[in-house]
Amino acid sequence: MIAISLNLKLLVTTRYIDSIMNRFTSSPQLQVRTDSGDLNKYIRSRIQPLAVQVQPQVADEICRSIIAQADGMFLVAKLNVDSLASKASMKTLKQAVKNLSGTLNDLYDNAIQRIHTTLSHEFRNLAKKALHWVASTYRPLPVDALLVALAIEPGEKHFDPDGCPSISLVLDICAGLLILDEQSKVIRLVHYTLQDYVNAQERATYTKVHCSIARICMTYLDFGCTVDHSKEIEERGEKYSSADNNEGIGTENVFIFTALLFLSGYVLQQQTVRSLQAAIKPQPAVVQPPPSPVLAKHFDTPPGHSFFDKYLASNRPKGGWAKVAYVQLLREHLHVCNAVMLFAVLEEQDSLAQRVILYPKEWDEKKEVTGKGLLDINPQVETSKRLLREAAKRYKVMLQPIKPMIKFGDESVFPLAGLLSLSGYNRVVYLPPSGLILDSSGLDHLFTLPMESTMLGISAGSEDETHTPSIVLMRPSKESFKETLASLTTDKSSEEEFLGKIPLLPDLPDDQIHVLAKTSGLRDEDDAFDADKFMDGTSYVHISDPDILGPEYDVSPQMLASVRPMKPEPKKAWQDIYEKYRQQRMDVCGLDLEPVPKLLKDPVKAPGQETLS
């Protein structure tokens, strides 16, 4: 037998994604960036066919400006050159060069604006239909399927191939937002970030778009036969077809349109269910919140100013929804279910923000062996693993195992400051355990708030409490993480001390919808308090009351009675919150409340309240 020794080396390429990069921290890394010379050649090849004859010195200025904005991204360069294609004079071309952008969302805004302002009514509608079909159909669209869809008008009795536009025309009028994959012969969006942009921009017309798609699908299926459209399309000069013969294309399109009809029908069904629920239980009118001191400092304008209103109405965070995330940092098995409950509500209420759970890597690695050599299964670890798998599968949560950042003797520390290392996100929101999300839209709005500091907290609760944040907003970056970590390695400060150093943003006034409430604060409410209005108008409730354990525990009625509010309406809201938490814990996690440790079973008497016997 001959032994063969392999000297195997593996090359891995990836975008900068924290969950991937963390697995290669000990491996040599090389950042691959686009060469400016390649960008220069690409830009010059694209500006030659412009309508305006570009002089050499102007071409040099265009190349310098686009390369500076692109920062190595060909997509940014492409979209910037596309924005120059509609300029008819040297004057407007030079003005456009001065207004070039380096952010994708601004470039997408410019492309949409060009579609609306430079195209005729017919071409504008055609471009909008094409973008809606490609962005909303949940599956790749072959060229011929898209052209057939664009040719059909709802209610037609037969298919007219003369209604099919050319694929080159569709690509031209969509301002570079659609591209043709030459290999698979499908039409797709120019970049995955465009999907997030479209989702955020089209939320108000979401149902209308799917209704339109469903009507066209039903019209096609009502034609009553499978017809080969590829021959007709090819005779009109189109070279792209997914059929190898003259019999299969119609059947394939029937399958495609049937599948799309099903998906659109499902979307509309879910929208109808939500509409019925809203009709049965109407939501209170949303009141535009006044500016906080932080916002006022940024805008320097009074409430009602047009720019301020426009900012709040945009409802889109910087960089899009792919660059913001709700993050839960787990250190104890007790809090795993609470994190999964939060993400279950975010998924149910269609929050567009990303979802991340960080948990100790040792939960994956820990194995205990008994004296008999048998593997000892830790039920807490197994339950946590089950819940984390469910979170990833059902609620689109990204799971990230982490190692302790600091070691003090045998104690492993996972400081909250570690969230600052998630530099792949522009903004993260952390919700300290335990709590309930009642309306995710109010929390989603926090991603749009401008921040001057690295961290910002929102606090609520009783007037007698020392206020620490119940919601923490962070702007992750490598620099701020290194600075914070350096301070932690020399000073073993507790979580409470760390939270206490975070600057607080005041919650909204009492007559507005609350972003945050805390159960301990319900004891301070007066007779004017309305429990139903509170439950309908609050986004997040931090469940924390002094002198009793958290809502995960099966606390005795006597102990609960010692700390709950005395007035009827605050008491009703307080009890509804605890009951809702218990029920959600069972529905989402399949877990009953935890038994109270024996040493803590005696009821605690709160100041000024009688303990029930």
Coordinates of C-alpha atoms in Angstrom, one line a residue:
M1 CA 0.0 0.0 0.0
I2 CA 1.3 3.4 -0.9
A3 CA 0.5 6.3 1.4
I4 CA -0.2 9.6 -0.4
S5 CA 0.2 12.9 1.5
L6 CA -1.9 15.7 0.2
N7 CA -0.9 19.3 0.5
L8 CA -4.3 20.8 0.0
K9 CA -5.0 24.5 0.0
L10 CA -8.4 26.1 -0.3
L11 CA -9.2 29.4 -1.8
V12 CA -12.5 31.0 -0.6
T13 CA -14.0 34.2 -2.1
T14 CA -16.8 36.1 -0.4
R15 CA -18.3 39.5 0.2
Y16 CA -17.6 41.0 3.6
I17 CA -20.2 39.2 5.7
D18 CA -19.5 39.0 9.4
S19 CA -20.8 35.4 9.8
I20 CA -18.5 34.2 7.1
M21 CA -15.4 36.3 7.9
N22 CA -15.5 35.2 11.6
R23 CA -14.8 31.6 10.5
F24 CA -11.6 32.6 8.8
T25 CA -10.0 34.9 11.4
S26 CA -6.9 32.8 11.6
S27 CA -6.5 32.4 7.9
P28 CA -4.5 34.8 5.6
Q29 CA -6.9 37.3 3.9
L30 CA -6.6 39.4 0.8
Q31 CA -9.1 42.2 0.0
V32 CA -9.8 42.2 -3.7
R33 CA -10.7 45.6 -5.1
T34 CA -11.5 46.7 -8.5
D35 CA -8.5 48.3 -10.3
S36 CA -9.1 51.9 -11.1
G37 CA -7.6 51.3 -14.5
D38 CA -10.3 48.7 -15.3
L39 CA -13.0 51.1 -14.1
N40 CA -11.5 53.8 -16.3
K41 CA -11.6 51.6 -19.4
Y42 CA -15.2 50.5 -18.6
I43 CA -16.3 54.1 -18.2
R44 CA -14.7 55.3 -21.4
S45 CA -16.2 52.5 -23.4
R46 CA -19.6 53.5 -22.0
I47 CA -19.4 57.3 -22.6
Q48 CA -18.4 57.0 -26.3
P49 CA -22.0 56.2 -27.5
L50 CA -23.5 59.1 -25.5
A51 CA -25.8 61.4 -27.4
V52 CA -23.4 64.3 -26.6
Q53 CA -20.0 64.2 -28.3
V54 CA -17.7 64.3 -25.3
Q55 CA -14.4 66.2 -25.5
P56 CA -11.3 64.4 -24.1
Q57 CA -11.0 66.8 -21.2
V58 CA -14.7 66.3 -20.3
A59 CA -14.2 62.5 -20.6
D60 CA -11.3 62.7 -18.2
E61 CA -13.5 64.7 -15.7
I62 CA -16.3 62.2 -16.0
C63 CA -13.9 59.3 -15.4
R64 CA -12.4 60.9 -12.3
S65 CA -15.8 61.8 -10.8
I66 CA -17.3 58.3 -11.4
I67 CA -14.2 56.5 -10.1
A68 CA -14.2 58.6 -6.9
Q69 CA -17.9 57.9 -6.3
A70 CA -17.7 54.2 -7.2
D71 CA -15.2 53.2 -4.5
G72 CA -14.3 50.1 -6.5
M73 CA -17.9 49.1 -7.3
F74 CA -18.7 48.5 -11.0
L75 CA -22.5 48.7 -10.2
V76 CA -22.1 52.3 -8.9
A77 CA -20.1 53.2 -12.0
K78 CA -22.7 51.5 -14.3
L79 CA -25.6 53.4 -12.8
N80 CA -23.8 56.7 -12.9
V81 CA -23.0 56.3 -16.6
D82 CA -26.6 55.3 -17.2
S83 CA -27.7 58.5 -15.6
L84 CA -25.7 60.5 -18.2
A85 CA -27.2 58.7 -21.2
S86 CA -30.3 60.9 -21.2
K87 CA -28.4 64.3 -21.4
A88 CA -28.9 66.1 -24.6
S89 CA -26.4 68.9 -24.3
M90 CA -22.9 69.5 -22.9
K91 CA -24.4 71.9 -20.3
T92 CA -26.8 69.4 -18.8
L93 CA -24.1 66.7 -19.0
K94 CA -21.6 68.7 -17.0
Q95 CA -24.3 69.5 -14.4
A96 CA -25.1 65.8 -14.1
V97 CA -21.5 65.0 -13.5
K98 CA -21.4 67.4 -10.6
N99 CA -24.4 65.6 -9.0
L100 CA -23.1 62.0 -9.3
S101 CA -23.8 59.8 -6.3
G102 CA -21.9 57.0 -4.6
T103 CA -24.8 55.4 -2.7
L104 CA -26.9 52.8 -4.3
N105 CA -30.2 54.0 -3.0
D106 CA -29.6 57.5 -4.4
L107 CA -28.7 56.0 -7.8
Y108 CA -31.9 53.9 -7.7
D109 CA -33.9 57.0 -6.9
N110 CA -32.3 58.8 -9.9
A111 CA -33.0 55.9 -12.2
I112 CA -36.7 55.8 -11.1
Q113 CA -36.9 59.6 -11.6
R114 CA -35.5 59.3 -15.1
I115 CA -38.2 56.7 -15.9
H116 CA -40.9 59.1 -14.7
T117 CA -39.6 62.3 -16.3
T118 CA -37.9 61.4 -19.5
L119 CA -40.1 58.6 -21.0
S120 CA -43.4 58.9 -22.8
H121 CA -46.6 57.8 -21.0
E122 CA -46.6 54.4 -22.9
F123 CA -42.9 53.7 -22.3
R124 CA -43.2 54.8 -18.6
N125 CA -46.1 52.3 -18.0
L126 CA -44.2 49.5 -19.8
A127 CA -41.1 50.1 -17.7
K128 CA -43.1 50.1 -14.4
K129 CA -44.9 46.9 -15.4
A130 CA -41.6 45.2 -16.3
L131 CA -40.0 46.2 -12.9
H132 CA -43.1 45.1 -11.0
W133 CA -43.1 41.7 -12.7
V134 CA -39.4 41.0 -12.2
A135 CA -39.4 42.2 -8.6
S136 CA -42.6 40.7 -7.4
T137 CA -43.0 37.2 -9.0
Y138 CA -40.8 35.3 -6.5
R139 CA -39.1 33.3 -9.2
P140 CA -36.8 34.0 -12.2
L141 CA -38.7 35.0 -15.3
P142 CA -37.6 33.7 -18.7
V143 CA -37.5 36.3 -21.4
D144 CA -40.4 35.0 -23.4
A145 CA -42.6 34.7 -20.2
L146 CA -41.9 38.3 -19.4
L147 CA -42.7 39.5 -22.9
V148 CA -45.9 37.5 -23.0
A149 CA -46.9 39.0 -19.6
L150 CA -46.2 42.6 -20.8
A151 CA -48.3 41.9 -24.0
I152 CA -51.5 40.8 -22.1
E153 CA -54.2 43.2 -21.0
P154 CA -56.7 41.9 -18.4
G155 CA -59.9 40.6 -20.0
E156 CA -58.5 39.8 -23.5
K157 CA -59.9 36.7 -25.1
H158 CA -56.9 35.6 -27.1
F159 CA -53.2 36.2 -27.2
D160 CA -51.9 38.8 -29.7
P161 CA -48.1 38.4 -30.4
D162 CA -48.1 41.9 -31.8
G163 CA -48.4 43.2 -28.3
C164 CA -45.0 41.8 -27.3
P165 CA -42.3 44.5 -27.0
S166 CA -38.7 43.8 -27.9
I167 CA -36.5 42.7 -25.0
S168 CA -33.9 45.4 -26.1
L169 CA -36.6 48.0 -25.7
V170 CA -37.6 46.8 -22.2
L171 CA -33.9 46.8 -21.1
D172 CA -33.4 50.4 -22.5
I173 CA -36.4 52.0 -20.9
C174 CA -35.8 50.5 -17.4
A175 CA -32.7 52.7 -16.9
G176 CA -30.3 49.9 -16.3
L177 CA -32.3 48.4 -13.4
L178 CA -33.0 45.2 -15.3
I179 CA -30.4 42.9 -17.0
L180 CA -30.5 39.8 -19.2
D181 CA -28.7 36.8 -18.0
E182 CA -27.3 35.5 -21.3
Q183 CA -26.7 32.0 -20.0
S184 CA -30.0 31.2 -18.4
K185 CA -32.1 33.5 -20.6
V186 CA -33.9 35.1 -17.6
I187 CA -34.5 38.7 -16.7
R188 CA -33.4 39.8 -13.2
L189 CA -32.8 42.9 -11.2
V190 CA -29.4 44.5 -11.7
H191 CA -28.4 43.8 -8.0
Y192 CA -29.8 42.1 -4.9
T193 CA -29.9 45.4 -3.1
L194 CA -32.5 46.7 -5.6
Q195 CA -35.0 44.1 -4.3
D196 CA -34.8 45.7 -0.8
Y197 CA -35.2 49.1 -2.4
V198 CA -38.3 48.1 -4.4
N199 CA -39.8 46.4 -1.3
A200 CA -39.4 49.5 0.7
Q201 CA -40.6 51.9 -2.0
E202 CA -43.7 49.8 -3.0
R203 CA -45.1 48.9 0.4
A204 CA -48.1 51.1 -0.2
T205 CA -48.9 49.5 -3.6
Y206 CA -48.0 46.0 -2.6
T207 CA -51.5 44.6 -2.9
K208 CA -52.3 46.5 -6.1
V209 CA -49.2 45.1 -7.8
H210 CA -50.1 41.5 -6.9
C211 CA -53.7 42.0 -8.0
S212 CA -52.5 43.2 -11.4
I213 CA -50.2 40.1 -11.7
A214 CA -53.0 37.8 -10.7
R215 CA -55.4 39.3 -13.3
I216 CA -52.9 38.9 -16.1
C217 CA -52.2 35.3 -15.0
M218 CA -55.9 34.5 -15.0
T219 CA -56.3 36.2 -18.4
Y220 CA -53.5 34.1 -19.9
L221 CA -54.9 30.8 -18.4
D222 CA -58.3 31.7 -19.7
F223 CA -57.0 31.6 -23.3
G224 CA -57.9 28.0 -23.1
C225 CA -55.0 26.3 -25.0
T226 CA -51.3 25.9 -24.9
V227 CA -49.9 28.0 -27.7
D228 CA -46.3 28.1 -28.9
H229 CA -45.3 31.8 -28.6
S230 CA -41.6 31.4 -29.2
K231 CA -42.0 31.2 -32.9
E232 CA -44.0 34.4 -33.0
I233 CA -41.6 36.2 -30.8
E234 CA -38.6 35.0 -32.7
E235 CA -40.2 36.1 -36.0
R236 CA -40.3 39.6 -34.5
G237 CA -36.5 39.6 -34.1
E238 CA -36.1 38.2 -30.6
K239 CA -33.3 35.6 -30.2
Y240 CA -34.1 34.4 -26.7
S241 CA -36.4 31.4 -26.1
S242 CA -36.5 28.7 -23.5
A243 CA -38.0 26.2 -25.9
D244 CA -36.0 23.7 -27.9
N245 CA -38.9 22.9 -30.2
N246 CA -42.3 24.3 -31.3
E247 CA -44.4 22.4 -28.7
G248 CA -43.0 23.0 -25.2
I249 CA -43.0 26.8 -24.7
G250 CA -46.8 27.1 -24.3
T251 CA -47.0 24.4 -21.7
E252 CA -44.0 25.8 -19.8
N253 CA -45.7 29.3 -19.8
V254 CA -48.9 27.7 -18.5
F255 CA -46.9 26.2 -15.6
I256 CA -45.1 29.5 -14.9
F257 CA -48.3 31.6 -15.0
T258 CA -50.2 29.0 -12.8
A259 CA -47.4 29.2 -10.3
L260 CA -47.3 33.0 -10.3
L261 CA -51.1 33.1 -9.9
F262 CA -50.9 30.8 -6.9
L263 CA -48.2 32.9 -5.3
S264 CA -50.0 36.2 -5.9
G265 CA -53.2 34.6 -4.6
Y266 CA -51.4 33.6 -1.4
V267 CA -50.1 37.1 -0.9
L268 CA -53.5 38.6 -1.5
Q269 CA -55.1 36.1 0.9
Q270 CA -52.7 37.1 3.6
Q271 CA -53.3 40.7 3.0
T272 CA -57.1 40.1 3.1
V273 CA -56.7 38.3 6.4
R274 CA -54.8 41.3 7.9
S275 CA -57.4 43.7 6.5
L276 CA -60.2 41.7 8.1
Q277 CA -58.4 41.6 11.4
A278 CA -57.9 45.4 11.2
A279 CA -61.6 45.9 10.4
I280 CA -62.6 43.7 13.4
K281 CA -60.2 45.5 15.7
P282 CA -59.4 49.0 14.2
Q283 CA -56.1 50.5 15.0
P284 CA -55.9 54.0 16.4
A285 CA -55.0 56.8 14.0
V286 CA -51.3 57.2 13.8
V287 CA -50.2 60.6 15.1
Q288 CA -47.1 62.1 13.6
P289 CA -44.7 62.4 16.5
P290 CA -43.0 65.7 17.4
P291 CA -39.3 65.9 16.9
S292 CA -37.1 64.7 19.7
P293 CA -34.2 66.9 20.8
V294 CA -31.8 64.7 18.7
L295 CA -33.9 65.1 15.6
A296 CA -34.4 68.8 16.2
K297 CA -30.7 69.3 16.5
H298 CA -30.2 67.6 13.1
F299 CA -33.0 69.4 11.2
D300 CA -33.0 72.7 13.1
T301 CA -36.6 73.2 12.1
P302 CA -40.0 73.2 13.9
P303 CA -42.5 70.3 13.6
G304 CA -44.4 70.5 10.3
H305 CA -41.5 71.6 8.3
S306 CA -41.7 70.0 4.8
F307 CA -38.2 68.4 4.9
F308 CA -38.9 67.0 8.4
D309 CA -42.2 65.5 7.3
K310 CA -40.6 64.1 4.1
Y311 CA -37.9 62.5 6.2
L312 CA -40.3 60.7 8.6
A313 CA -42.6 59.7 5.7
S314 CA -39.8 58.1 3.8
N315 CA -39.7 55.2 6.3
R316 CA -36.5 53.8 4.8
P317 CA -33.3 53.5 6.8
K318 CA -29.9 54.6 5.4
G319 CA -28.6 51.9 3.1
G320 CA -31.9 50.1 2.9
W321 CA -33.4 47.3 5.1
A322 CA -30.6 44.9 4.3
K323 CA -28.2 47.1 6.4
V324 CA -30.2 47.3 9.6
A325 CA -30.9 44.5 12.1
Y326 CA -32.6 43.5 15.3
V327 CA -29.9 41.7 17.3
Q328 CA -30.3 39.6 20.4
L329 CA -27.2 38.6 22.4
L330 CA -27.8 35.5 24.5
R331 CA -25.8 34.6 27.5
E332 CA -28.3 32.4 29.4
H333 CA -30.6 29.5 28.3
L334 CA -33.5 31.2 30.1
H335 CA -33.6 34.1 27.6
V336 CA -33.5 32.0 24.4
C337 CA -37.3 31.7 24.2
N338 CA -37.8 35.4 24.7
A339 CA -35.5 36.2 21.7
V340 CA -37.3 33.7 19.5
M341 CA -40.7 35.2 20.6
L342 CA -39.5 38.7 19.5
F343 CA -38.5 37.4 16.0
A344 CA -41.7 35.5 15.6
V345 CA -43.7 38.7 16.0
L346 CA -41.3 40.6 13.6
E347 CA -41.9 37.9 11.0
E348 CA -45.7 37.8 11.6
Q349 CA -45.9 41.6 11.2
D350 CA -43.6 41.7 8.1
S351 CA -40.8 43.7 9.5
L352 CA -38.2 44.2 6.7
A353 CA -35.2 44.5 9.1
Q354 CA -32.7 41.7 9.3
R355 CA -32.7 39.4 12.4
V356 CA -29.6 38.1 14.2
I357 CA -29.0 36.0 17.3
L358 CA -25.6 35.8 18.9
Y359 CA -25.1 32.9 21.3
P360 CA -22.1 31.2 23.0
K361 CA -20.2 28.9 20.8
E362 CA -19.8 26.5 23.7
W363 CA -23.4 25.6 23.4
D364 CA -22.5 23.8 20.1
E365 CA -19.4 22.3 21.4
K366 CA -20.2 21.3 25.0
K367 CA -20.3 17.5 25.6
E368 CA -20.3 16.0 29.1
V369 CA -19.4 12.3 29.6
T370 CA -20.6 10.5 32.8
G371 CA -18.4 8.1 34.8
K372 CA -19.8 5.2 32.8
G373 CA -18.7 6.6 29.5
L374 CA -22.2 7.6 28.5
L375 CA -22.9 11.0 26.9
D376 CA -24.8 13.2 29.4
I377 CA -27.4 15.3 27.5
N378 CA -28.0 18.7 29.1
P379 CA -31.7 19.4 28.6
Q380 CA -31.3 23.1 28.7
V381 CA -28.7 23.0 25.9
E382 CA -30.9 20.8 23.8
T383 CA -33.9 23.0 24.3
S384 CA -31.9 26.1 23.3
K385 CA -30.6 24.3 20.2
R386 CA -34.2 23.3 19.2
L387 CA -35.4 26.9 19.6
L388 CA -32.5 28.4 17.7
R389 CA -33.1 26.0 14.8
E390 CA -36.8 27.0 14.8
A391 CA -35.8 30.6 14.7
A392 CA -33.6 30.2 11.7
K393 CA -36.1 28.0 9.8
R394 CA -39.3 29.7 10.6
Y395 CA -38.4 33.4 11.3
K396 CA -35.5 34.0 9.0
V397 CA -33.0 34.5 11.8
M398 CA -29.3 34.4 11.2
L399 CA -27.5 32.4 14.0
Q400 CA -24.0 33.4 14.9
P401 CA -22.1 31.5 17.5
I402 CA -19.5 33.7 19.3
K403 CA -16.5 33.1 21.6
P404 CA -16.2 35.0 24.9
M405 CA -14.5 38.4 24.3
I406 CA -13.1 38.6 27.8
K407 CA -12.0 36.1 30.4
F408 CA -11.8 36.9 34.2
G409 CA -10.5 33.7 35.8
D410 CA -12.9 30.9 34.9
E411 CA -15.7 33.3 34.0
S412 CA -16.5 33.9 30.3
V413 CA -17.8 37.4 29.5
F414 CA -19.9 38.3 26.5
P415 CA -20.3 42.1 26.8
L416 CA -23.1 43.9 25.1
A417 CA -20.4 46.1 23.5
G418 CA -19.7 43.2 21.2
L419 CA -22.6 44.3 19.1
L420 CA -20.5 47.2 17.9
S421 CA -18.4 44.6 16.0
L422 CA -21.3 44.0 13.5
S423 CA -19.9 46.5 11.1
G424 CA -21.8 44.9 8.2
Y425 CA -24.9 46.8 9.5
N426 CA -25.4 50.6 9.6
R427 CA -27.8 50.3 12.6
V428 CA -28.7 47.6 15.1
V429 CA -31.4 47.5 17.7
Y430 CA -31.0 45.5 20.9
L431 CA -34.0 44.7 23.2
P432 CA -32.8 43.7 26.7
P433 CA -34.8 40.7 28.1
S434 CA -37.6 40.2 28.7
G435 CA -40.3 41.9 26.6
L436 CA -43.2 41.8 24.1
I437 CA -43.4 43.4 20.7
L438 CA -47.0 44.6 20.2
D439 CA -46.4 46.7 17.0
S440 CA -43.2 46.3 15.0
S441 CA -43.8 49.3 12.8
G442 CA -43.0 51.7 15.7
L443 CA -39.7 49.9 16.4
D444 CA -38.8 49.8 12.7
H445 CA -39.1 53.6 12.7
L446 CA -36.1 53.7 15.0
F447 CA -33.9 52.6 12.2
T448 CA -34.6 55.9 10.4
L449 CA -33.6 58.2 13.3
P450 CA -30.3 60.0 12.7
M451 CA -27.6 59.4 15.4
E452 CA -24.7 61.5 16.3
S453 CA -23.4 59.2 19.1
T454 CA -22.3 55.5 18.6
M455 CA -25.1 54.3 21.0
L456 CA -28.4 55.7 22.0
G457 CA -30.9 54.3 24.5
I458 CA -34.7 54.7 25.1
S459 CA -35.9 54.3 28.7
A460 CA -39.2 54.0 30.5
G461 CA -40.5 52.8 33.8
S462 CA -41.4 54.0 37.3
E463 CA -40.2 57.4 38.5
D464 CA -38.5 55.8 41.5
E465 CA -36.3 53.6 39.3
T466 CA -32.8 54.3 38.1
H467 CA -33.4 54.5 34.4
T468 CA -31.3 52.3 32.1
P469 CA -32.2 51.7 28.4
S470 CA -35.0 49.3 27.6
I471 CA -34.1 49.7 23.9
V472 CA -30.5 50.2 22.7
L473 CA -29.6 51.6 19.2
M474 CA -26.1 51.2 18.0
R475 CA -24.0 52.3 15.0
P476 CA -21.5 49.4 14.6
S477 CA -18.0 50.1 13.4
K478 CA -14.6 48.5 13.8
E479 CA -13.2 51.7 15.4
S480 CA -15.9 52.1 18.0
F481 CA -15.7 48.4 18.8
K482 CA -12.0 48.5 19.4
E483 CA -12.2 51.5 21.6
T484 CA -15.0 50.0 23.7
L485 CA -13.3 46.6 24.0
A486 CA -10.1 48.2 25.1
S487 CA -11.9 49.9 28.0
L488 CA -13.6 46.6 29.0
T489 CA -10.4 44.7 29.2
T490 CA -9.1 47.0 31.9
D491 CA -12.4 47.6 33.7
K492 CA -14.8 44.7 34.6
S493 CA -17.9 46.8 34.5
S494 CA -21.3 45.2 34.9
E495 CA -24.0 45.2 32.3
E496 CA -26.0 47.7 34.3
E497 CA -23.1 50.1 34.5
F498 CA -22.5 49.8 30.8
L499 CA -26.2 50.5 30.0
G500 CA -26.1 53.4 32.5
K501 CA -23.4 55.1 30.4
I502 CA -25.5 55.1 27.2
P503 CA -27.1 58.5 26.5
L504 CA -30.9 58.4 26.6
L505 CA -33.4 59.6 24.0
P506 CA -36.7 60.5 25.8
D507 CA -39.8 58.6 24.8
L508 CA -42.7 60.3 23.1
P509 CA -45.1 62.4 25.2
D510 CA -48.1 60.7 26.9
D511 CA -50.6 61.9 24.3
Q512 CA -48.7 60.2 21.5
I513 CA -48.2 56.6 20.5
H514 CA -45.5 55.1 22.7
V515 CA -42.5 53.4 21.2
L516 CA -41.7 51.9 24.6
A517 CA -43.4 51.2 27.9
K518 CA -42.3 49.3 31.0
T519 CA -44.5 47.3 33.3
S520 CA -43.0 48.9 36.4
G521 CA -44.2 52.3 35.1
L522 CA -47.8 51.3 35.1
R523 CA -47.9 51.7 38.9
D524 CA -47.5 55.5 38.3
E525 CA -50.5 55.8 36.0
D526 CA -53.6 57.8 37.1
D527 CA -57.3 57.3 36.6
A528 CA -57.2 58.7 33.0
F529 CA -55.2 55.7 31.9
D530 CA -56.9 53.5 29.2
A531 CA -55.7 49.9 29.1
D532 CA -57.0 49.1 25.6
K533 CA -55.5 52.3 24.1
F534 CA -52.2 51.5 25.8
M535 CA -52.1 48.0 24.3
D536 CA -53.1 49.3 20.8
G537 CA -50.7 52.2 20.9
T538 CA -47.5 50.8 22.3
S539 CA -44.8 49.2 20.2
Y540 CA -42.7 47.4 22.8
V541 CA -43.2 46.6 26.4
H542 CA -40.2 45.8 28.6
I543 CA -41.5 43.4 31.3
S544 CA -39.5 44.3 34.4
D545 CA -40.8 44.8 37.9
P546 CA -38.8 45.3 41.1
D547 CA -38.9 42.6 43.8
I548 CA -40.1 39.8 41.5
L549 CA -38.4 37.5 39.0
G550 CA -38.9 37.9 35.3
P551 CA -42.0 36.8 33.3
E552 CA -40.4 33.5 32.5
Y553 CA -41.1 32.3 36.1
D554 CA -44.3 30.9 37.5
V555 CA -44.5 33.4 40.3
S556 CA -47.2 32.9 43.0
P557 CA -50.4 35.0 42.8
Q558 CA -49.4 36.5 46.2
M559 CA -46.1 37.7 44.9
L560 CA -47.7 39.1 41.7
A561 CA -50.4 40.9 43.8
S562 CA -47.7 42.6 45.8
V563 CA -46.2 44.5 42.8
R564 CA -49.0 44.9 40.3
P565 CA -50.7 48.3 39.9
M566 CA -53.6 49.1 42.2
K567 CA -55.8 51.2 39.9
P568 CA -58.2 49.2 37.7
E569 CA -57.1 50.2 34.2
P570 CA -53.3 50.0 34.8
K571 CA -53.9 46.7 36.6
K572 CA -55.8 45.3 33.6
A573 CA -53.0 46.3 31.2
W574 CA -50.3 44.8 33.5
Q575 CA -52.2 41.5 33.8
D576 CA -52.8 41.4 30.1
I577 CA -49.1 41.8 29.4
Y578 CA -48.1 39.0 31.7
E579 CA -50.8 36.7 30.4
K580 CA -49.9 37.5 26.8
Y581 CA -46.3 36.7 27.5
R582 CA -47.2 33.4 29.1
Q583 CA -49.4 32.4 26.2
Q584 CA -46.9 33.5 23.5
R585 CA -44.1 31.5 25.3
M586 CA -46.3 28.4 25.0
D587 CA -47.4 29.0 21.4
V588 CA -44.0 29.9 20.0
C589 CA -41.6 27.9 22.2
G590 CA -43.8 25.1 23.5
L591 CA -42.6 26.0 27.0
D592 CA -44.5 26.5 30.2
L593 CA -43.3 29.0 32.9
E594 CA -40.2 28.0 34.8
P595 CA -40.6 27.0 38.5
V596 CA -39.4 29.6 41.0
P597 CA -36.2 28.6 42.8
K598 CA -37.0 27.3 46.3
L599 CA -35.1 30.1 48.1
L600 CA -37.2 32.7 46.4
K601 CA -40.7 31.3 46.9
D602 CA -41.7 33.6 49.8
P603 CA -43.8 36.5 48.6
V604 CA -42.1 39.9 48.6
K605 CA -44.0 42.8 50.1
A606 CA -43.6 46.0 48.1
P607 CA -43.6 49.3 50.0
G608 CA -47.1 50.7 50.5
Q609 CA -48.9 47.5 49.4
E610 CA -50.5 44.7 51.4
T611 CA -49.6 41.1 50.7
L612 CA -52.6 39.0 50.0
S613 CA -53.0 35.9 52.2

